[in-house]
mmCIF file of C-alpha atoms in Angstrom:
data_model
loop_
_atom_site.group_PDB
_atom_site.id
_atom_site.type_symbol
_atom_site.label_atom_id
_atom_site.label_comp_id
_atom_site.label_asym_id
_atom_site.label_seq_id
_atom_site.Cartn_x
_atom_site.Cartn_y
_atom_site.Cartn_z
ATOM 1 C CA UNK A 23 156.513 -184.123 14.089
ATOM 2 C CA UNK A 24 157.044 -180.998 15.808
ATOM 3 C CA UNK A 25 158.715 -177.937 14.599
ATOM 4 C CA UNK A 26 159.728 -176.651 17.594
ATOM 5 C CA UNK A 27 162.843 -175.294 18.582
ATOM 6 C CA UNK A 28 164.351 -175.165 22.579
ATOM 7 C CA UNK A 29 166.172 -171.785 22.427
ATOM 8 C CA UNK A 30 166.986 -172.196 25.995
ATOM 9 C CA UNK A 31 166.826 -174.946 28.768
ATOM 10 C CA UNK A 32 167.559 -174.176 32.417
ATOM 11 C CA UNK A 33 169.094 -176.930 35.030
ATOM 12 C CA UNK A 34 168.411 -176.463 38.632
ATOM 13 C CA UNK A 35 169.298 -178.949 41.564
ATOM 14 C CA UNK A 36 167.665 -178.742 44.423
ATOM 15 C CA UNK A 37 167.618 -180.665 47.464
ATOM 16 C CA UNK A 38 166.419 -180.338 50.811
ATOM 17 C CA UNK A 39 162.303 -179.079 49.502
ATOM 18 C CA UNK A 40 161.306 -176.094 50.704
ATOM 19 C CA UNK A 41 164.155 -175.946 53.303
ATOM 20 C CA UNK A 42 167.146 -176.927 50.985
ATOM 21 C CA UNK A 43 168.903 -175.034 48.343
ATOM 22 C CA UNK A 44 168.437 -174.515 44.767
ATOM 23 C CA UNK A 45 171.279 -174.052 42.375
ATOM 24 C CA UNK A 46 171.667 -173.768 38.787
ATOM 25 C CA UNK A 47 174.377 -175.821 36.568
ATOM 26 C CA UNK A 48 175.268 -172.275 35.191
ATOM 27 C CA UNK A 49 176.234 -170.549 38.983
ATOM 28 C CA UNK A 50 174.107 -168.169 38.522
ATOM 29 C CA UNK A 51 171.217 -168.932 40.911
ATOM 30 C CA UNK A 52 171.919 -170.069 44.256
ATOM 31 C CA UNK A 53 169.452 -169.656 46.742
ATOM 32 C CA UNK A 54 168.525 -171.079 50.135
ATOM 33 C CA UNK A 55 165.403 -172.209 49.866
ATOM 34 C CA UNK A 56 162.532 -171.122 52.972
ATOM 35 C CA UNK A 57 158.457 -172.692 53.927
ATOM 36 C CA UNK A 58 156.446 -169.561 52.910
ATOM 37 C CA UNK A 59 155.804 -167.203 56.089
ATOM 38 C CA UNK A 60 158.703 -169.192 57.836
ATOM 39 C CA UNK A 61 161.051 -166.525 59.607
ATOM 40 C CA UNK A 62 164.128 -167.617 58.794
ATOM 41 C CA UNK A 63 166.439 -166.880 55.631
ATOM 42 C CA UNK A 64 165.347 -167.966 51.661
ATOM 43 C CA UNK A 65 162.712 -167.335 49.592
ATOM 44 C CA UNK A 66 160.323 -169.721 48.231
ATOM 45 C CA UNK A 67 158.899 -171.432 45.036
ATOM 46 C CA UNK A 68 155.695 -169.496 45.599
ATOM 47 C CA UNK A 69 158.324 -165.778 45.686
ATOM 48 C CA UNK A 70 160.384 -167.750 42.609
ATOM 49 C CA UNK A 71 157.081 -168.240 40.345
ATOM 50 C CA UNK A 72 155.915 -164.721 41.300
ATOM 51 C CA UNK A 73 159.561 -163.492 39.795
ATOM 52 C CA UNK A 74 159.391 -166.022 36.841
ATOM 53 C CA UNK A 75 155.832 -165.033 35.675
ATOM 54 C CA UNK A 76 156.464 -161.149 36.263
ATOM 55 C CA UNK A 77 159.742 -161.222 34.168
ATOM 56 C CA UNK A 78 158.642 -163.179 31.474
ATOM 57 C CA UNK A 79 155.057 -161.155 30.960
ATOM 58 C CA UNK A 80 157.252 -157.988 30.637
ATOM 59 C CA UNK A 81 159.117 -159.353 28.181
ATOM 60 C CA UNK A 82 156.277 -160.584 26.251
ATOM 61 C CA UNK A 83 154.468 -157.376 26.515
ATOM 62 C CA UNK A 84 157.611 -155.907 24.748
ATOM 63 C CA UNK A 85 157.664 -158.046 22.115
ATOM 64 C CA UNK A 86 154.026 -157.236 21.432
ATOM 65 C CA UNK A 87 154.889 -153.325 22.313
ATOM 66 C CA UNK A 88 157.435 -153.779 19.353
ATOM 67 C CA UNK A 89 154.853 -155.112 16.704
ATOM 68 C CA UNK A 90 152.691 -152.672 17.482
ATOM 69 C CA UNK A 91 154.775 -149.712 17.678
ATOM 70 C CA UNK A 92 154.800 -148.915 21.412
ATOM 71 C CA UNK A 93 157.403 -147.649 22.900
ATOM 72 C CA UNK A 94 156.582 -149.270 26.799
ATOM 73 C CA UNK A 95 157.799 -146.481 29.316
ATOM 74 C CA UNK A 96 160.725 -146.900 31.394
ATOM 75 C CA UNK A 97 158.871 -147.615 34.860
ATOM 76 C CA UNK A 98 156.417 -150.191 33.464
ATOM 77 C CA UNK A 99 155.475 -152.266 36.599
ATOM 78 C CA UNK A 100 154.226 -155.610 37.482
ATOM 79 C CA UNK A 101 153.386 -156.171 40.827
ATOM 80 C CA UNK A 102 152.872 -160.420 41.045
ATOM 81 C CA UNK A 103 151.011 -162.343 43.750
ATOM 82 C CA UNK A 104 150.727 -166.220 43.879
ATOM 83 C CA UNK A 105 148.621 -167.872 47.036
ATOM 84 C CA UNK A 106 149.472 -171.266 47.775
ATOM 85 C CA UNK A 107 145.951 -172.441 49.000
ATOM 86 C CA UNK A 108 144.644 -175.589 50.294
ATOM 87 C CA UNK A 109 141.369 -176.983 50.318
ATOM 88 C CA UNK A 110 139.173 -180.271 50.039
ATOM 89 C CA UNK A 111 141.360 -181.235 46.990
ATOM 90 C CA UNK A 112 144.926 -180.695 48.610
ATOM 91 C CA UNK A 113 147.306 -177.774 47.885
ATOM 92 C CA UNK A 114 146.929 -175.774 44.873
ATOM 93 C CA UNK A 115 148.297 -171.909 43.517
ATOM 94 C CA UNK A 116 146.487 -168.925 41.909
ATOM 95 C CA UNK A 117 148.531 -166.066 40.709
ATOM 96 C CA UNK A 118 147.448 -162.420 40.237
ATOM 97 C CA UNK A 119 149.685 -159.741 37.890
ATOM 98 C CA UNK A 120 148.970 -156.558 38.431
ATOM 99 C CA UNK A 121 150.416 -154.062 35.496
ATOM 100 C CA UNK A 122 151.257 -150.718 35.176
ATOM 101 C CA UNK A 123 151.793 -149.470 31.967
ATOM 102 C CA UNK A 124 151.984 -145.106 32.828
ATOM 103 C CA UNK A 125 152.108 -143.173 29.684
ATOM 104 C CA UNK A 126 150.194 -145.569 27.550
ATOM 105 C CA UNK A 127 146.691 -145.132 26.505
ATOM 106 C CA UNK A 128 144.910 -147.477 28.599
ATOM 107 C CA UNK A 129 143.165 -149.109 26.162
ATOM 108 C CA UNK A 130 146.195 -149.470 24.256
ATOM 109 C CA UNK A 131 148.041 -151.134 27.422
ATOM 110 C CA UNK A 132 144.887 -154.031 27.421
ATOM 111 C CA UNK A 133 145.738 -154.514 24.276
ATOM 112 C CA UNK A 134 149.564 -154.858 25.117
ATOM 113 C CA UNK A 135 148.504 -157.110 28.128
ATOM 114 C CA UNK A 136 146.055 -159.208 26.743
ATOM 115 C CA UNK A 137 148.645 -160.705 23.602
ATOM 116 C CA UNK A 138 151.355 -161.000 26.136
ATOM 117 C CA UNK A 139 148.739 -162.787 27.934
ATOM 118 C CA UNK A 140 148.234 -165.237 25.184
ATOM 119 C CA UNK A 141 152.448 -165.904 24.330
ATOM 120 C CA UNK A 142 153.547 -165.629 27.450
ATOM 121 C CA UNK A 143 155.108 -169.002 28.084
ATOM 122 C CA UNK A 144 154.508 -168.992 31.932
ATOM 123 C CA UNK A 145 150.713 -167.246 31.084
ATOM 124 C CA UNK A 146 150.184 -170.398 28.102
ATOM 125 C CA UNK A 147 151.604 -172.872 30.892
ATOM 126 C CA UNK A 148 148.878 -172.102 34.085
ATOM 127 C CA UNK A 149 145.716 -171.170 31.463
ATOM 128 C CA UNK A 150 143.076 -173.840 32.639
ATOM 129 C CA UNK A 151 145.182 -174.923 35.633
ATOM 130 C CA UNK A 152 145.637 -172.150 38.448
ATOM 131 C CA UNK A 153 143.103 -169.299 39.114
ATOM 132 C CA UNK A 154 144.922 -166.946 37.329
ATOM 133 C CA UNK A 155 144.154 -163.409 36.653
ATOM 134 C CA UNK A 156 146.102 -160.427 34.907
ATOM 135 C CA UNK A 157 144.839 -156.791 35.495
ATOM 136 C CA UNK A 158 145.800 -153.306 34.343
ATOM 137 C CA UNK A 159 146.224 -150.754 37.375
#
């Protein structure tokens, strides 16, 4: 048995794919939905996972800022790539987060990065399944 604990549990409906909508049960995310490089209006789950991954990294890296006693500077970046690819196998991602951590002794921001790395849900969710690489800049 599990001691787990859901603090949090998101609903989204979408219809239509990559050319539909996407909107939460809250009303707070409602987005047209667009084929990656398409012209037209959206964004899409590729630009979504990039924001996702990005978000939740920084907030891990503050939590481990905070047991460390780090104070993580104001314009702490993360600059988030994810390639859809294809290939022999069919369609696959990898994802690239590039971090910038000014003001912070650089071996202290690996540090920082590397346990946010390791408790970052979205990080703990593609280890062993997407090329996935996180870098300090």
């Amino acid at each position: 048995m599990s001691d787990t604990k859901t603090l949090y549990s998101a609903h989204v409906h979408v219809t239509g794919g990559r050319d539909g909508v996407a909107r939460a049960s809250d009303g707070r995310l409602d987005v047209k939905l667009a084929t990656p490089g398409g012209t037209g209006p959206g964004t899409n789950p590729e630009q979504l996972f990039a924001a996702g991954w990005s978000a939740c990294f920084e907030g891990a890296m503050a939590i481990a800022a905070k047991a460390k006693g780090v104070i993580l500077p104001a314009d702490l970046a993360i600059d988030a790539t994810v390639d859809l690819r294809h290939g022999e196998d069919g369609y696959s991602l990898a994802a690239r987060l590039n971090v910038s951590v000014p003001g912070v002794d650089a071996e202290m921001a690996r540090q920082l990065i590397e346990a946010a790395h390791r408790t970052c849900p979205y990080s703990k969710a593609i280890k062993g399944n997407i090329d996935a690489v996180v870098a300090l800049v």
